[in-house]
Amino acid sequence: GAGVSQSPSNKVTEKGKDVELRCDPISGHTALYWYRQSLGQGLEFLIYFQGNSAPDKSGLPSDRFSAERTGGSVSTLTIQRTQQEDSAVYLCASSLSWGGRSSYEQYFGPGTRLTVT
Amino acid sequence: QQPVQSPQAVILREGEDAVINCSSSKALYSVHWYRQKHGEAPVFLMILLKGGEQKGHEKISASFNEKKQQSSLYLTASQLSYSGTYFCGTEWTSGSRLTFGEGTQLTVNP
């Protein structure tokens, strides 16, 4: 079946512009995660969704960052008034479920490479 | 709090073994291991749950010491395809977010 898809794959934008990054999770996966990865660095947690609600938004770097998920499926990460330090690869992942007595593997999308000039 | 991985980098010859460690300052519920090849997305390797058994497949296995709040990933008889950056991700309670370490860069040479 299809994996996690993200669009666009690359985005170059001017400082101060707004951008929207999209994530399409694996069908049936109820949990969705956003991470940021700067060049040569680890995975920085941004936000995750359980269904359409986001129980943990603490990873969002500033109020310029927001995310939503509708219909328990597609999610959009919006960055307003982009800054050069926002340049990174933004990765989305989904998992079958969350919590309970188990833990679930995350399936990552290919990422969106954002460059702010 | 971010888990600490060691070593930061390791270079092996094909066929050699390696151990990558992941330590946390907080009690853990689970530890995830992922591998990321250059320019690609991370790929899941395995999950270890509190109270669970050591996991493994083929020549890659892992252990989880709850008392020490530490997990180790064991790569046996390494292959060229094992090259990449290995990340551990820790979960403090069931359903909480995954916090990843900085990664361990593994290079396997012929």
XYZ file of C-alpha atoms in Angstrom:
227
model
C 0.000 0.000 0.000
C 0.965 3.638 -0.216
C 3.269 5.079 2.394
C 3.264 8.514 3.984
C 3.403 11.233 1.372
C 4.444 14.840 1.775
C 4.216 17.845 -0.493
C 5.946 19.777 -1.764
C 9.206 17.840 -1.737
C 11.154 21.082 -1.959
C 10.139 24.636 -1.148
C 12.191 27.770 -1.565
C 10.632 30.891 -0.119
C 11.621 34.419 0.702
C 12.026 35.533 4.284
C 8.744 36.857 5.636
C 6.476 34.750 3.424
C 4.070 32.105 4.739
C 4.383 28.437 3.746
C 2.133 25.408 4.031
C 3.477 21.890 4.185
C 1.184 18.946 3.654
C 1.265 15.411 4.985
C -0.868 12.492 3.844
C -0.554 9.628 6.352
C -0.993 5.936 5.710
C -4.678 5.113 5.435
C -6.073 3.991 8.782
C -3.267 5.461 10.850
C -4.778 7.506 13.656
C -1.604 9.107 15.004
C 0.376 11.688 13.035
C 3.640 13.409 13.949
C 5.658 16.369 12.660
C 9.426 16.617 13.125
C 12.088 19.012 11.951
C 15.601 17.968 10.976
C 18.327 20.498 10.364
C 21.350 19.497 8.296
C 23.284 16.741 10.038
C 21.144 16.991 13.144
C 18.679 14.792 14.970
C 14.899 14.725 14.801
C 13.261 17.613 16.604
C 9.677 16.928 17.691
C 7.175 19.622 16.732
C 3.640 18.322 17.326
C 1.577 15.180 17.199
C -2.064 14.394 16.577
C -4.292 11.713 17.995
C -7.125 11.746 15.513
C -7.827 15.447 14.916
C -6.675 16.695 18.296
C -3.129 17.669 19.270
C -2.407 16.706 22.885
C 1.176 17.945 22.720
C 2.084 21.138 20.897
C 5.041 21.924 23.105
C 7.575 21.311 20.366
C 6.384 24.136 18.137
C 9.290 26.648 18.147
C 7.173 29.803 18.149
C 3.655 31.100 17.548
C 4.570 31.432 13.862
C 4.158 27.662 13.634
C 0.751 26.003 13.615
C -0.670 22.704 12.461
C -4.034 21.190 11.906
C -5.451 17.851 10.942
C -8.864 17.360 9.444
C -10.960 14.256 8.991
C -8.398 12.237 10.897
C -6.272 12.162 7.781
C -4.345 14.943 6.033
C -2.358 17.397 8.116
C -0.987 20.817 7.263
C 1.931 22.523 8.974
C 1.903 26.292 8.467
C 4.842 28.578 9.077
C 4.037 32.272 9.035
C 6.556 35.030 8.359
C 9.334 32.558 7.639
C 12.833 33.204 8.947
C 16.155 31.831 7.717
C 16.449 29.662 10.827
C 13.304 27.830 9.705
C 15.305 26.232 6.882
C 15.316 22.479 7.474
C 13.732 19.229 6.353
C 10.248 18.820 7.789
C 9.326 15.186 8.293
C 5.900 13.759 8.878
C 5.253 10.305 10.322
C 2.164 8.276 11.092
C 1.440 5.270 13.255
C -1.442 2.870 13.539
C -2.449 4.039 16.966
C -1.072 5.379 20.215
C -0.994 4.560 23.884
C -2.710 1.643 25.493
C -0.409 -1.146 26.543
C 1.729 -0.915 23.475
C 3.837 1.421 21.464
C 3.615 1.735 17.725
C 6.257 2.103 15.042
C 6.248 5.336 13.112
C 6.363 5.392 9.329
C 8.088 8.443 7.956
C 7.381 10.366 4.791
C 10.154 11.566 2.470
C 10.090 15.062 3.961
C 9.814 18.610 2.657
C 13.074 20.485 2.295
C 12.370 24.120 3.164
C 14.863 26.811 2.225
C 14.242 30.369 3.354
C 16.293 32.931 1.433
C 14.663 15.551 27.983
C 16.607 14.199 25.068
C 18.200 10.750 25.411
C 21.977 10.579 25.033
C 23.436 8.299 22.392
C 26.967 6.943 22.308
C 29.168 6.764 20.443
C 28.468 9.712 18.145
C 30.135 7.929 15.255
C 31.704 4.569 14.544
C 33.563 3.142 11.574
C 33.631 -0.598 10.984
C 34.948 -3.053 8.477
C 32.419 -5.424 6.983
C 31.851 -8.344 9.327
C 32.707 -6.480 12.534
C 30.288 -5.956 15.402
C 29.055 -2.705 16.951
C 27.042 -1.574 19.957
C 25.129 1.701 20.132
C 23.862 2.923 23.481
C 20.933 5.157 24.393
C 20.597 6.550 27.913
C 17.846 8.539 29.562
C 17.720 10.564 32.759
C 14.048 9.689 33.153
C 12.256 6.396 33.571
C 11.229 5.017 30.207
C 8.123 3.297 28.929
C 9.549 2.318 25.571
C 12.556 2.748 23.323
C 12.349 2.880 19.540
C 15.262 2.400 17.140
C 15.353 3.846 13.613
C 17.974 3.965 10.867
C 18.303 6.829 8.412
C 20.384 6.615 5.270
C 21.730 9.778 3.740
C 19.003 11.761 2.013
C 16.277 9.320 3.022
C 13.578 9.152 5.681
C 14.177 7.245 8.932
C 13.117 3.603 8.837
C 11.821 1.670 11.824
C 14.002 -1.124 13.224
C 12.388 -2.196 16.485
C 10.564 -1.207 19.675
C 11.357 -2.330 23.194
C 8.678 -1.983 25.833
C 9.083 -1.714 29.571
C 8.852 -5.216 30.930
C 9.248 -6.701 27.468
C 11.772 -9.077 26.023
C 14.890 -8.377 24.070
C 14.007 -7.906 20.440
C 15.885 -8.749 17.322
C 15.810 -9.810 13.758
C 18.596 -11.245 11.649
C 21.807 -9.748 12.917
C 20.407 -6.654 14.610
C 19.102 -6.938 18.152
C 18.478 -4.677 21.099
C 18.074 -4.757 24.843
C 16.326 -2.496 27.321
C 17.570 -2.161 30.898
C 14.764 -0.452 32.785
C 16.755 0.036 35.983
C 19.567 1.781 34.169
C 17.119 3.599 31.866
C 19.251 2.479 28.986
C 18.900 0.618 25.720
C 21.586 -0.881 23.522
C 21.457 -1.786 19.838
C 23.686 -4.663 18.738
C 24.809 -5.038 15.144
C 26.502 -8.360 14.491
C 28.664 -9.217 11.494
C 27.947 -5.825 9.954
C 27.119 -5.473 6.283
C 27.672 -2.527 3.962
C 23.920 -1.931 4.013
C 24.058 -1.185 7.743
C 25.687 2.169 7.087
C 23.566 5.122 8.148
C 22.606 7.146 11.174
C 20.915 5.292 14.008
C 18.461 7.122 16.222
C 16.894 6.000 19.451
C 13.568 7.509 20.429
C 12.243 7.358 23.966
C 8.717 7.409 25.249
C 8.187 8.253 28.918
C 4.604 7.144 29.269
C 2.246 5.229 27.031
C 1.040 7.490 24.253
C 3.470 10.328 24.938
C 5.610 11.850 22.251
C 8.807 10.239 21.043
C 11.985 12.162 21.864
C 14.948 11.284 19.682
C 18.637 11.266 20.484
C 21.187 13.080 18.339
C 21.996 9.922 16.416
C 24.993 7.666 15.896
C 26.619 7.695 12.483
C 27.680 4.190 11.484
C 29.957 3.613 8.495
C 30.718 0.105 7.288
C 33.635 -0.170 4.885
C 34.543 -3.148 2.683
